[in-house]
Coordinates of C-alpha atoms in Angstrom, one line a residue:
X113 CA -28.2 -6.8 -34.0
X114 CA -24.8 -8.4 -34.2
X115 CA -21.5 -6.6 -34.1
X116 CA -20.6 -4.8 -37.7
X117 CA -16.9 -5.6 -38.4
X118 CA -14.8 -2.5 -39.9
X119 CA -11.9 -4.0 -41.8
X120 CA -9.8 -0.9 -41.9
X121 CA -9.6 -1.8 -37.4
X122 CA -8.2 -4.9 -35.7
X123 CA -11.2 -4.3 -32.7
X124 CA -14.8 -5.1 -32.1
X125 CA -17.1 -2.3 -33.2
X126 CA -20.6 -2.2 -31.8
X127 CA -23.3 -0.3 -33.6
X128 CA -25.1 0.8 -31.3
X129 CA -26.3 0.4 -27.3
X130 CA -28.6 -1.3 -28.4
X131 CA -25.5 -3.9 -29.1
X132 CA -24.4 -3.4 -25.5
X133 CA -26.8 -6.5 -24.0
X134 CA -24.3 -9.5 -24.4
X135 CA -21.8 -8.4 -26.4
X136 CA -19.2 -8.6 -23.3
X137 CA -18.3 -4.4 -23.8
X138 CA -18.1 -1.9 -21.4
X139 CA -20.6 1.4 -21.9
X140 CA -19.1 4.9 -20.9
X141 CA -21.3 8.0 -20.3
X142 CA -19.9 11.8 -21.4
X143 CA -22.2 13.7 -20.7
X144 CA -25.8 13.4 -22.2
X145 CA -24.8 10.7 -25.7
X146 CA -23.3 7.2 -24.9
X147 CA -20.8 5.5 -26.4
X148 CA -19.7 2.1 -26.7
X149 CA -16.1 1.3 -25.3
X150 CA -14.4 -0.9 -28.0
X151 CA -11.0 -3.8 -27.0
X152 CA -7.9 -4.5 -29.3
X153 CA -7.9 -8.3 -30.3
X154 CA -5.8 -10.8 -29.4
X155 CA -3.6 -12.0 -32.3
X156 CA -3.8 -14.8 -32.1
X157 CA -7.4 -14.5 -31.9
X158 CA -7.7 -12.0 -34.7
X159 CA -9.2 -14.1 -37.0
X160 CA -11.9 -14.8 -34.8
X161 CA -15.2 -13.1 -34.1
X162 CA -15.5 -13.3 -30.4
X163 CA -14.7 -10.1 -28.2
X164 CA -11.8 -10.0 -25.6
X165 CA -13.9 -9.9 -22.5
X166 CA -16.3 -12.0 -22.2
X167 CA -19.5 -12.3 -20.1
X168 CA -20.7 -13.5 -17.3
X169 CA -22.5 -16.0 -18.5
X170 CA -19.8 -17.8 -20.5
X171 CA -18.3 -20.9 -18.8
X172 CA -14.8 -18.8 -18.7
X173 CA -15.9 -15.5 -17.4
X174 CA -13.4 -14.5 -14.4
X175 CA -10.9 -15.8 -16.5
X176 CA -9.9 -13.2 -18.7
X177 CA -7.2 -11.1 -17.4
X178 CA -5.4 -14.5 -17.0
X179 CA -6.4 -16.2 -20.6
X180 CA -7.5 -14.1 -23.0
X181 CA -5.1 -10.9 -22.2
X182 CA -4.7 -7.6 -20.1
X183 CA -7.2 -5.4 -19.4
X184 CA -7.3 -1.6 -20.4
X185 CA -4.5 0.1 -18.3
X186 CA -7.2 2.7 -17.8
X187 CA -10.7 1.9 -16.8
X188 CA -12.4 1.9 -20.2
X189 CA -15.6 3.8 -18.4
X190 CA -13.1 6.9 -17.6
X191 CA -13.7 9.4 -20.3
X192 CA -11.4 11.8 -18.9
X193 CA -7.9 9.8 -19.1
X194 CA -6.5 13.0 -17.2
X195 CA -8.5 14.0 -14.8
X196 CA -7.8 10.0 -13.5
X197 CA -3.8 9.7 -13.8
X198 CA -4.3 13.3 -11.7
X199 CA -6.2 11.8 -9.4
X200 CA -4.4 8.8 -9.4
X201 CA -0.6 10.7 -8.6
X202 CA -2.0 13.1 -6.3
X203 CA -3.1 10.1 -4.6
X204 CA -0.1 8.1 -4.7
X205 CA 2.4 11.1 -4.1
X206 CA 0.5 12.4 -1.1
X207 CA 0.8 8.6 0.4
X208 CA 5.0 8.6 -0.6
X209 CA 5.0 11.9 0.9
X210 CA 3.5 10.6 4.3
X211 CA 5.7 7.9 4.0
X212 CA 8.7 10.1 3.7
X213 CA 7.7 11.5 7.6
X214 CA 8.3 7.7 8.4
X215 CA 11.7 6.3 6.3
X216 CA 13.7 9.4 6.0
X217 CA 14.2 9.8 10.3
X218 CA 14.3 5.7 10.7
X219 CA 18.4 6.2 10.3
X220 CA 18.5 9.1 12.9
X221 CA 15.4 9.0 15.1
X222 CA 17.5 6.4 18.2
X223 CA 20.4 9.1 18.3
X224 CA 17.8 12.0 18.3
X225 CA 16.0 10.6 21.0
X226 CA 19.0 10.1 23.1
X227 CA 20.5 13.5 22.3
X228 CA 17.8 14.9 24.4
X229 CA 18.6 12.1 27.2
X230 CA 15.8 9.3 26.2
X231 CA 16.2 6.0 27.1
X232 CA 15.0 2.6 25.2
X233 CA 11.9 2.9 27.1
X234 CA 11.0 6.4 26.1
X235 CA 12.7 5.0 22.3
X236 CA 10.1 2.4 22.6
X237 CA 7.6 5.5 23.3
X238 CA 8.1 7.3 20.5
X239 CA 8.4 4.9 17.9
X240 CA 5.0 3.5 19.2
X241 CA 3.2 7.1 19.0
X242 CA 3.9 6.8 15.6
X243 CA 1.7 4.0 14.9
X244 CA -0.6 5.2 17.6
X245 CA -1.4 8.0 15.1
X246 CA -1.9 5.8 12.0
X247 CA -3.7 3.9 14.2
X248 CA -6.3 6.6 14.5
X249 CA -6.0 8.4 11.9
X250 CA -6.4 5.8 9.6
X251 CA -10.2 5.1 10.8
X252 CA -10.9 8.9 10.4
X253 CA -9.7 9.9 7.1
X254 CA -11.6 6.7 5.9
X255 CA -14.9 8.1 7.0
X256 CA -13.5 11.5 6.2
X257 CA -13.1 9.9 2.8
X258 CA -16.6 8.5 2.4
X259 CA -18.8 11.3 3.7
X260 CA -16.4 15.1 2.9
X261 CA -15.1 13.4 -0.4
X262 CA -10.7 13.0 -1.0
X263 CA -9.5 16.6 -1.3
X264 CA -10.1 18.0 2.2
X265 CA -9.3 14.7 2.8
X266 CA -5.9 14.6 1.8
X267 CA -5.4 18.6 2.8
X268 CA -5.9 18.1 5.9
X269 CA -3.6 15.3 5.9
X270 CA -0.5 17.0 4.5
X271 CA -1.7 20.0 6.3
X272 CA -1.2 17.7 9.9
X273 CA 2.1 16.1 8.0
X274 CA 3.4 19.7 7.8
X275 CA 2.8 21.0 11.5
X276 CA 4.1 18.2 12.6
X277 CA 7.6 17.9 10.9
X278 CA 8.0 21.8 11.7
X279 CA 7.5 21.0 15.7
X280 CA 10.1 18.3 14.6
X281 CA 12.7 20.1 14.0
X282 CA 12.5 22.2 17.4
X283 CA 13.3 19.0 19.6
X284 CA 16.6 20.5 20.8
X285 CA 14.8 23.4 21.9
X286 CA 12.2 21.8 24.0
X287 CA 12.4 18.1 25.8
X288 CA 11.7 14.4 24.5
X289 CA 7.8 15.1 24.6
X290 CA 7.8 18.2 21.4
X291 CA 9.4 15.2 19.8
X292 CA 7.4 12.3 20.3
X293 CA 4.1 14.6 19.3
X294 CA 5.7 15.4 16.5
X295 CA 5.9 11.6 15.6
X296 CA 2.3 10.8 16.7
X297 CA 0.9 13.7 14.3
X298 CA 3.1 12.5 11.3
X299 CA 2.1 9.1 12.1
X300 CA -1.4 10.0 11.5
X301 CA -1.3 11.8 8.6
X302 CA -0.2 9.0 7.4
X303 CA -3.4 7.5 8.0
X304 CA -4.1 8.9 4.9
X305 CA -3.5 5.2 3.1
X306 CA -7.2 4.1 3.8
X307 CA -8.6 7.4 1.3
X308 CA -5.9 6.3 -1.0
X309 CA -7.3 2.7 -1.0
X310 CA -10.6 3.8 -1.3
X311 CA -9.7 6.3 -4.5
X312 CA -8.3 3.7 -6.0
X313 CA -11.2 0.5 -5.5
X314 CA -13.9 3.9 -6.9
X315 CA -11.8 4.4 -10.1
X316 CA -10.6 0.8 -11.6
X317 CA -12.5 -2.1 -11.9
X318 CA -11.6 -6.2 -10.0
X319 CA -10.1 -7.2 -13.1
X320 CA -7.3 -4.5 -12.2
X321 CA -7.5 -3.1 -8.4
X322 CA -4.1 -4.9 -7.5
X323 CA -2.4 -3.8 -10.2
X324 CA -2.9 -0.1 -8.7
X325 CA -3.2 -1.6 -5.2
X326 CA 0.4 -2.7 -6.4
X327 CA 1.3 0.9 -7.7
X328 CA 0.2 2.8 -4.3
X329 CA 2.0 0.0 -2.6
X330 CA 5.5 0.7 -4.3
X331 CA 5.1 4.3 -3.4
X332 CA 4.4 3.4 0.5
X333 CA 7.3 1.2 -0.3
X334 CA 9.4 4.0 -1.6
X335 CA 8.6 6.5 0.8
X336 CA 9.6 4.3 4.0
X337 CA 11.8 2.2 2.4
X338 CA 14.2 3.5 -0.3
X339 CA 14.0 7.1 1.2
X340 CA 16.4 5.7 4.3
X341 CA 19.5 5.9 2.4
X342 CA 18.7 9.6 1.6
X343 CA 19.5 10.0 5.1
X344 CA 23.4 9.2 5.4
X345 CA 23.7 12.7 3.4
X346 CA 22.1 14.0 6.3
X347 CA 24.9 13.5 8.8
X348 CA 27.3 16.2 6.9
X349 CA 24.6 19.2 7.6
X350 CA 25.4 21.2 10.5
X351 CA 24.3 24.9 10.6
X352 CA 21.6 27.0 12.0
X353 CA 19.0 29.5 11.1
X354 CA 18.7 32.2 13.6
X355 CA 18.3 29.9 17.5
X356 CA 17.6 26.8 15.4
X357 CA 19.7 24.2 14.6
X358 CA 19.9 22.1 11.3
X359 CA 21.9 19.4 11.5
X360 CA 21.6 15.4 11.1
X361 CA 18.5 14.9 13.3
X362 CA 16.3 18.0 12.8
X363 CA 17.1 18.6 8.4
X364 CA 15.1 15.3 7.9
X365 CA 11.9 17.7 9.2
X366 CA 12.9 20.5 7.4
X367 CA 13.1 18.9 4.4
X368 CA 9.6 17.5 4.4
X369 CA 7.8 20.0 5.9
X370 CA 9.1 21.2 2.2
X371 CA 7.5 18.9 0.2
X372 CA 4.9 19.1 2.6
X373 CA 4.2 22.5 1.7
X374 CA 4.1 22.1 -2.3
X375 CA 2.1 18.7 -2.0
X376 CA -0.6 20.8 0.1
X377 CA -0.5 23.7 -2.8
X378 CA -0.5 21.2 -5.1
X379 CA -3.8 19.1 -4.2
X380 CA -5.5 22.7 -3.6
X381 CA -5.2 23.9 -7.0
X382 CA -5.0 20.2 -9.0
X383 CA -7.1 17.8 -7.2
X384 CA -10.9 18.0 -8.5
X385 CA -13.2 19.2 -6.0
X386 CA -16.5 16.6 -4.9
X387 CA -19.2 19.2 -6.6
X388 CA -17.0 19.7 -10.0
X389 CA -18.7 18.5 -13.2
X390 CA -14.9 16.7 -14.2
X391 CA -15.3 14.5 -10.9
X392 CA -19.5 14.3 -11.3
X393 CA -18.7 12.8 -14.7
X394 CA -16.6 10.0 -13.8
X395 CA -18.3 8.8 -11.4
X396 CA -21.7 8.5 -13.6
X397 CA -19.1 6.9 -16.1
X398 CA -18.1 4.4 -13.5
X399 CA -21.3 3.5 -12.2
X400 CA -22.0 2.9 -15.3
X401 CA -19.6 -0.1 -15.5
X402 CA -21.2 -3.3 -15.5
X403 CA -20.1 -5.4 -12.0
X404 CA -18.0 -8.0 -12.5
X405 CA -19.8 -10.5 -9.7
X406 CA -17.4 -13.1 -9.8
X407 CA -14.9 -11.5 -7.1
X408 CA -17.6 -10.1 -4.7
X409 CA -21.0 -11.5 -5.2
X410 CA -20.2 -14.6 -2.5
X411 CA -19.9 -12.1 0.6
X412 CA -22.7 -9.9 -0.7
X413 CA -25.0 -12.2 -0.5
X414 CA -24.0 -13.9 2.3
X415 CA -23.3 -12.6 5.7
X416 CA -21.0 -14.4 7.7
X417 CA -18.9 -15.2 4.9
X418 CA -18.3 -11.3 4.9
X419 CA -17.8 -10.5 8.0
X420 CA -15.6 -14.3 8.6
X421 CA -13.1 -12.6 5.7
X422 CA -12.7 -9.2 7.0
X423 CA -11.3 -10.9 10.5
X424 CA -9.1 -13.1 8.4
X425 CA -7.6 -10.1 6.5
X426 CA -7.8 -7.7 9.2
X427 CA -5.7 -10.2 10.8
X428 CA -3.5 -11.0 8.1
X429 CA -2.7 -7.4 7.6
X430 CA -1.6 -7.1 11.7
X431 CA 0.0 -10.1 11.1
X432 CA 2.3 -8.4 8.0
X433 CA 2.8 -5.0 9.5
X434 CA 4.3 -6.0 12.6
X435 CA 6.9 -8.5 11.4
X436 CA 8.2 -6.2 9.1
X437 CA 7.9 -3.2 12.1
X438 CA 9.6 -5.8 14.8
X439 CA 12.4 -6.4 11.8
X440 CA 12.8 -2.4 11.9
X441 CA 13.2 -2.4 15.1
X442 CA 15.8 -4.7 15.6
X443 CA 17.6 -5.1 12.6
X444 CA 19.6 -2.4 12.5
X445 CA 21.5 -3.2 16.0
X446 CA 21.8 -6.5 14.4
X447 CA 23.4 -5.6 11.7
X448 CA 26.1 -3.1 12.4
X449 CA 27.2 -6.0 15.0
X450 CA 27.4 -8.3 12.2
X451 CA 28.7 -6.0 9.5
X452 CA 31.5 -4.7 11.3
X453 CA 32.5 -8.3 13.1
X454 CA 32.3 -9.3 8.9
X455 CA 34.0 -6.3 7.7
X456 CA 36.3 -4.8 10.5
X457 CA 38.7 -2.9 8.4
X458 CA 35.3 -1.1 6.7
X459 CA 33.4 0.6 10.2
X460 CA 30.2 2.1 9.5
X461 CA 29.0 4.7 11.9
X462 CA 25.2 4.0 13.1
X463 CA 23.3 6.7 10.6
X464 CA 25.3 4.8 7.7
X465 CA 24.7 1.5 8.9
X466 CA 21.3 1.6 8.8
X467 CA 20.7 3.7 5.8
X468 CA 22.4 0.8 3.2
X469 CA 20.5 -1.6 5.2
X470 CA 17.2 0.0 4.0
X471 CA 18.2 1.1 0.9
X472 CA 19.4 -1.6 -0.3
X473 CA 16.9 -3.7 0.9
X474 CA 14.1 -1.3 -0.2
X475 CA 15.5 -1.8 -4.0
X476 CA 15.0 -5.5 -3.9
X477 CA 11.4 -5.0 -2.5
X478 CA 10.5 -2.5 -4.8
X479 CA 11.4 -5.0 -7.7
X480 CA 9.5 -7.4 -5.9
X481 CA 6.3 -4.6 -5.8
X482 CA 6.7 -4.6 -9.7
X483 CA 7.2 -8.0 -10.5
X484 CA 3.8 -8.6 -8.5
X485 CA 1.2 -7.7 -11.6
X486 CA 3.4 -9.8 -14.3
X487 CA 3.6 -12.7 -11.7
X488 CA -0.1 -13.3 -11.8
X489 CA -0.3 -14.1 -15.3
X490 CA 1.1 -17.5 -13.9
X491 CA 0.9 -17.8 -10.1
X492 CA -2.7 -16.6 -8.7
X493 CA -3.1 -14.4 -5.8
X494 CA -4.0 -17.3 -3.0
X495 CA -1.3 -18.9 -3.7
X496 CA 1.1 -15.7 -3.5
X497 CA -0.5 -14.7 0.2
X498 CA 0.2 -18.3 1.4
X499 CA 3.5 -18.1 0.0
X500 CA 4.0 -14.2 1.3
X501 CA 3.6 -15.2 5.1
X502 CA 5.9 -18.6 4.4
X503 CA 8.5 -16.0 3.2
X504 CA 8.2 -14.1 6.5
X505 CA 7.9 -16.7 8.6
X506 CA 11.2 -18.9 7.5
X507 CA 13.0 -14.8 7.3
X508 CA 12.0 -14.7 11.2
X509 CA 13.1 -18.1 12.2
X510 CA 16.4 -17.6 10.2
X511 CA 17.1 -14.2 12.8
X512 CA 16.8 -16.3 15.7
X513 CA 19.7 -15.9 17.3
X514 CA 19.7 -19.7 19.1
X515 CA 22.9 -17.8 22.2
X516 CA 25.1 -17.1 19.4
X517 CA 25.5 -13.3 17.5
X518 CA 23.3 -13.5 14.3
X519 CA 26.1 -13.5 11.1
X520 CA 26.6 -11.1 8.4
X521 CA 24.7 -13.9 6.0
X522 CA 22.2 -15.1 7.9
X523 CA 21.1 -11.5 8.6
X524 CA 20.6 -10.5 4.8
X525 CA 19.5 -13.6 3.9
X526 CA 16.3 -13.3 7.0
X527 CA 15.5 -10.3 6.4
X528 CA 15.6 -10.0 1.9
X529 CA 13.1 -12.9 3.3
X530 CA 11.1 -10.7 5.2
X531 CA 11.7 -7.2 4.1
X532 CA 12.2 -7.5 0.0
X533 CA 10.0 -10.8 -0.8
X534 CA 7.7 -11.6 1.7
X535 CA 6.4 -8.3 2.7
X536 CA 5.7 -6.3 -1.1
X537 CA 3.6 -9.8 -1.9
X538 CA 1.5 -9.7 1.7
X539 CA 1.0 -5.5 1.7
X540 CA -0.4 -5.9 -1.7
X541 CA -2.2 -9.0 -2.0
X542 CA -4.1 -8.5 1.5
X543 CA -5.3 -5.1 0.6
X544 CA -6.5 -5.5 -3.1
X545 CA -8.1 -8.8 -2.0
X546 CA -10.0 -6.9 0.3
X547 CA -10.6 -4.5 -1.4
X548 CA -12.6 -6.8 -3.8
X549 CA -13.9 -8.1 -1.3
X550 CA -16.1 -5.3 -0.1
X551 CA -17.2 -4.6 -4.1
X552 CA -20.3 -2.4 -3.6
X553 CA -20.0 -1.1 0.0
X554 CA -18.2 1.9 1.0
X555 CA -14.5 1.5 0.8
X556 CA -13.2 4.5 2.8
X557 CA -14.8 3.5 6.3
X558 CA -13.5 -0.5 6.2
X559 CA -10.4 0.8 4.6
X560 CA -9.5 2.6 7.8
X561 CA -10.2 -0.5 9.9
X562 CA -7.6 -2.6 8.0
X563 CA -5.4 0.3 8.3
X564 CA -5.4 0.5 11.2
X565 CA -5.2 -3.1 12.3
X566 CA -2.3 -2.7 10.4
X567 CA -1.2 -0.7 13.3
X568 CA -1.8 -2.4 16.0
X569 CA 0.5 -4.5 14.9
X570 CA 3.3 -1.9 14.4
X571 CA 2.7 -1.2 18.2
X572 CA 2.5 -4.8 19.4
X573 CA 5.7 -6.4 17.7
X574 CA 8.3 -3.5 18.4
X575 CA 6.6 -3.6 22.2
X576 CA 6.7 -7.9 22.1
X577 CA 10.5 -7.3 21.4
X578 CA 11.1 -4.5 24.3
X579 CA 9.7 -7.5 26.9
X580 CA 10.3 -10.7 25.1
X581 CA 13.5 -9.9 23.9
X582 CA 15.2 -10.5 19.5
X583 CA 15.2 -14.1 20.1
X584 CA 11.7 -14.9 21.8
X585 CA 9.9 -12.2 19.5
X586 CA 11.5 -13.9 16.4
X587 CA 10.3 -17.1 17.1
X588 CA 6.9 -16.0 17.9
X589 CA 5.9 -13.8 14.6
X590 CA 7.4 -17.4 12.9
X591 CA 4.7 -19.1 14.0
X592 CA 1.5 -16.3 13.6
X593 CA 3.0 -15.5 9.7
X594 CA 3.2 -19.7 9.9
X595 CA -0.4 -19.7 11.6
X596 CA -1.7 -16.8 9.0
X597 CA -0.8 -18.8 6.5
X598 CA -2.9 -22.3 7.2
X599 CA -5.4 -19.9 7.9
X600 CA -5.9 -18.6 4.0
X601 CA -5.5 -21.6 2.7
X602 CA -8.5 -22.8 5.4
X603 CA -10.3 -20.2 4.1
X604 CA -9.9 -20.6 0.8
X605 CA -11.7 -23.9 1.2
X606 CA -14.1 -23.2 3.2
X607 CA -15.2 -19.7 0.6
X608 CA -14.6 -22.4 -2.1
X609 CA -17.1 -25.6 -0.8
X610 CA -19.3 -23.1 0.2
X611 CA -20.5 -21.6 -2.7
X612 CA -18.9 -24.4 -5.0
X613 CA -16.6 -21.5 -6.5

């Protein structure tokens, strides 16, 4: 059957389900009825009878997102847009709350440890406890999602985070090991990122995935990179609730506990159960989308390619997260010294230094996150990914002191390359590319593994700085990032030659 033109609309409409074959449209299921989804035509092709999205046998298939216009903002199979956005915002909202447990305490954690009698060794253990918890939580939450679904995973995550943050507030009444335990618990809760990524992969097509992964990554970034700016206001808090002190150290725990309690109520009341009719309808509709095999097909049929690809992307996530965590660990002292030497008349306390530094870098990084999807129209994802690791490696080289102090200008340039430019790009594209490579495989467990690899990097790189010093750490970080860039190029060329892509 040939498409029927509706003169009142600038769309291609197909008259019946039999028109679906070869039409390039998507089929939507709603209960027992079937409906054909149409796409708006691009103005410059308004005189053409060609559909916007081409079929897989078209030689230009796979280029539609760059040449023929952007995909629909919501997967065309989704019959219930309210449910789609509910799941999306609850998922990334949970991720934001979990990451805020990392960001809000960054400016005060080292002072909190010192107030409890801790030294640099115990500070390292406290920081590492968070990442160890995240490493374990990433795998377990990913497995939980595959087994039981998202609602239970989100609820358990928020409950553990709530308890961990309450424990964070009683450190002054106990000892530093209670503080370390609280950081482990909150770190464990941030492993929910594997579930968030799996939910996004489940609800989106491969063409749309980078956009929504970028959205979740931006929200994650706001949680750990923007919220430290709010910590500057916590220095003015000082009172007691009975025997419990509420001050610049413990107030973050109270705030996060309240936010987690609200988030837990939202999840229990609003997030759909896996057994709900709406959820089943959505999964049916998503399963009906014709799969674009251009991205995942080679990995579906070539086990060697899939294993090598998984290893490459897991390694990339480890390197990207580790390089960022190195800057998080040593950046504040370097910046504080550089600032007070450059602007001695405007002396800042340690908390304000860290808060303002992370806030400024975080705002720039957020702009970078929001720019990734528009940039994809002009630059391919593999080139952007290679460039991101070159930026991170270049930033690490700039931060090497070479026996002298790093001045303020050098620090700001190096930190911007790592924190605000390289990390947002690598964080988004490593995960979105990995998700596309997984194709139809269960995403939860594999997302758990790549999340845990990032946590391992966050453990190893900071410990490296403690044993080898800042300069050696930045040198090794730069070398590893440049090797990662070369690995992306070699792997991409090998994959294309192997499958004539």
